[in-house]
Coordinates of C-alpha atoms in Angstrom, one line a residue:
X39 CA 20.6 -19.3 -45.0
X40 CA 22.4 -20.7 -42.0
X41 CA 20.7 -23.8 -40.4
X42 CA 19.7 -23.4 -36.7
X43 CA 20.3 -26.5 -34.6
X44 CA 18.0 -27.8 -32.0
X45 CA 19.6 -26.1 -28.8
X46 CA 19.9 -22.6 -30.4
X47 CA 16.1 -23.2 -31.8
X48 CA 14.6 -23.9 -28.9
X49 CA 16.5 -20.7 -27.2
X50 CA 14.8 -18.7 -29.9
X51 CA 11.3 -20.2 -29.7
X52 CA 12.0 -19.4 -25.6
X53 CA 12.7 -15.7 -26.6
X54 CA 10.0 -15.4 -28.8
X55 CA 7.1 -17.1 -26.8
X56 CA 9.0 -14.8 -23.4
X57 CA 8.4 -11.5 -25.5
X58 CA 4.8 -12.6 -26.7
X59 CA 4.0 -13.0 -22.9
X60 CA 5.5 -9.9 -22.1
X61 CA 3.2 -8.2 -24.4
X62 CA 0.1 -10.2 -23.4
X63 CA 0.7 -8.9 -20.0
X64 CA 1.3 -5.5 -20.9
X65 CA -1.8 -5.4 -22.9
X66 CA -3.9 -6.2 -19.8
X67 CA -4.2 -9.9 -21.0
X68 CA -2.7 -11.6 -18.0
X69 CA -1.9 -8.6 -15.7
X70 CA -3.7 -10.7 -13.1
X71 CA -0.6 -12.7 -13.1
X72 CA 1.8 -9.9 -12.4
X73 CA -0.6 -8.1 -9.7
X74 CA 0.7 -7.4 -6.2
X75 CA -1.5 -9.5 -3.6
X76 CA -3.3 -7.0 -1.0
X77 CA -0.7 -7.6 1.3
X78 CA 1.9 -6.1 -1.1
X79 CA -0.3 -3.2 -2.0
X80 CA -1.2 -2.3 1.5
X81 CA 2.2 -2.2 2.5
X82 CA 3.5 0.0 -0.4
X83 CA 0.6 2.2 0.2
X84 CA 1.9 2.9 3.9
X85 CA -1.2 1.0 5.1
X86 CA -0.8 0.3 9.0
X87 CA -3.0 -2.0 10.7
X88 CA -3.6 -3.3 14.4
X89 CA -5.9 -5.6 16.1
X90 CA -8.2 -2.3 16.9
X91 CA -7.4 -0.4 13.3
X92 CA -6.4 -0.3 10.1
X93 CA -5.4 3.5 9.0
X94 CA -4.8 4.4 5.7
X95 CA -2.5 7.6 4.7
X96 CA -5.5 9.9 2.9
X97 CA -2.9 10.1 -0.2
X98 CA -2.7 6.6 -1.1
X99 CA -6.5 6.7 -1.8
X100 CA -6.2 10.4 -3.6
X101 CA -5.5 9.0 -7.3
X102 CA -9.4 7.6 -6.8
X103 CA -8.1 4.0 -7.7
X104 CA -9.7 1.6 -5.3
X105 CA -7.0 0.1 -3.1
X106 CA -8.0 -3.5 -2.2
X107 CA -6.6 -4.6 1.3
X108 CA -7.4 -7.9 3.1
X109 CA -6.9 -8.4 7.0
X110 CA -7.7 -11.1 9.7
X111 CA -10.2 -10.8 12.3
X112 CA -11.3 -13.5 14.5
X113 CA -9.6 -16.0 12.9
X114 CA -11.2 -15.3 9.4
X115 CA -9.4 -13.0 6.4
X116 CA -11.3 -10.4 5.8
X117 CA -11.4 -9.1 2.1
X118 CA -12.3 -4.8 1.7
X119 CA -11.6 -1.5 -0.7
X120 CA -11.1 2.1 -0.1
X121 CA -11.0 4.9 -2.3
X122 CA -11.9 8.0 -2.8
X123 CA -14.8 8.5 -5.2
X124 CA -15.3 11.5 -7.7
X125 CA -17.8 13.7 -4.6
X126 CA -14.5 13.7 -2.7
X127 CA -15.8 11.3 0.0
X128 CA -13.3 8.8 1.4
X129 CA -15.2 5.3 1.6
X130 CA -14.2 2.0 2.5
X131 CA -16.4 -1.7 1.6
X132 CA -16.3 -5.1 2.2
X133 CA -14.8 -6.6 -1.0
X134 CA -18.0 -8.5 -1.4
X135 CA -21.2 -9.0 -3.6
X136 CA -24.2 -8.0 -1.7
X137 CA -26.5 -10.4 -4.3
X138 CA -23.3 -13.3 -5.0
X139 CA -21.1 -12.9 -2.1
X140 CA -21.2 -16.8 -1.8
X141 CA -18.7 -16.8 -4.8
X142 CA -16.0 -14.7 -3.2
X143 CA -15.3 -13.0 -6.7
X144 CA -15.0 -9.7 -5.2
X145 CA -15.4 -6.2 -7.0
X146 CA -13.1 -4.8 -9.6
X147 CA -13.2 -1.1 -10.5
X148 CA -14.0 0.4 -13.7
X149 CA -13.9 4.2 -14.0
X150 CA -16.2 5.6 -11.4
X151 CA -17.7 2.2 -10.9
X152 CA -17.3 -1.0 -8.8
X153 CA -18.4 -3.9 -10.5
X154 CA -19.4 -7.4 -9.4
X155 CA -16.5 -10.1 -10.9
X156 CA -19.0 -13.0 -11.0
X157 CA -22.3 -11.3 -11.5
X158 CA -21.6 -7.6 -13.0
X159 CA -23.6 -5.7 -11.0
X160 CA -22.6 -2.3 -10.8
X161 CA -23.1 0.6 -8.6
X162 CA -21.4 3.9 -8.4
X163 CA -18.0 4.9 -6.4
X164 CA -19.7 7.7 -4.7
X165 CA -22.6 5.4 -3.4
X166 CA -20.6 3.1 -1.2
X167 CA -20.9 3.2 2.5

């Protein structure tokens, strides 16, 4: 067996730890990391917004995946969803705790579900708004 000096070990170790990453984040492990920020998903969603509106093209919310958006009013950034829940309904929330909202956690969805990231309270898609 050929011995591997330092430079080319390291490079390897590099590789390796790189690939193991890669898989972490693929697995879910740190796809928090590799998320687009609301901005960036707003914008690839054809999301336009003015001082007066926001409107959101029906077909960005049609795969019933929440769509997390953020916007500025009044000198504050405001932090909301939309989606469009399994009754067909297309609703939008603040992305806010009504029992925690003092931890600015936020919701995440799960299935037909927005949960709580702090506290996991739960409540159905088709109940919001």
């Amino acid at each position: 067996m050929a011995k591997i000096g330092g430079k080319w070990m390291a490079i390897m170790v590099a590789v390796v730890l790189l690939a193991g990453v890669g898989s972490l984040a693929y697995s879910g492990v740190f796809s928090d990391l590799f998320k687009k920020s609301p901005a960036e998903s707003a914008k690839a969603a054809g999301v336009a917004e003015t001082a007066e509106a926001v409107k959101i093209p029906l077909k960005a919310l049609d795969s019933g995946k929440a769509l997390f958006l953020s916007m500025e009013s009044e000198g504050r950034q405001l932090y909301y969803f939309a989606l469009k829940s399994p009754d067909g309904a297309y609703r939008a929330a603040l992305d806010t705790c009504d029992v925690c909202f003092r931890t600015n956690r936020g919701y995440r969805q799960e299935g037909d579900q927005m949960v709580c990231n702090n506290c996991g309270q739960k409540f159905a898609c088709d109940k919001i708004g």
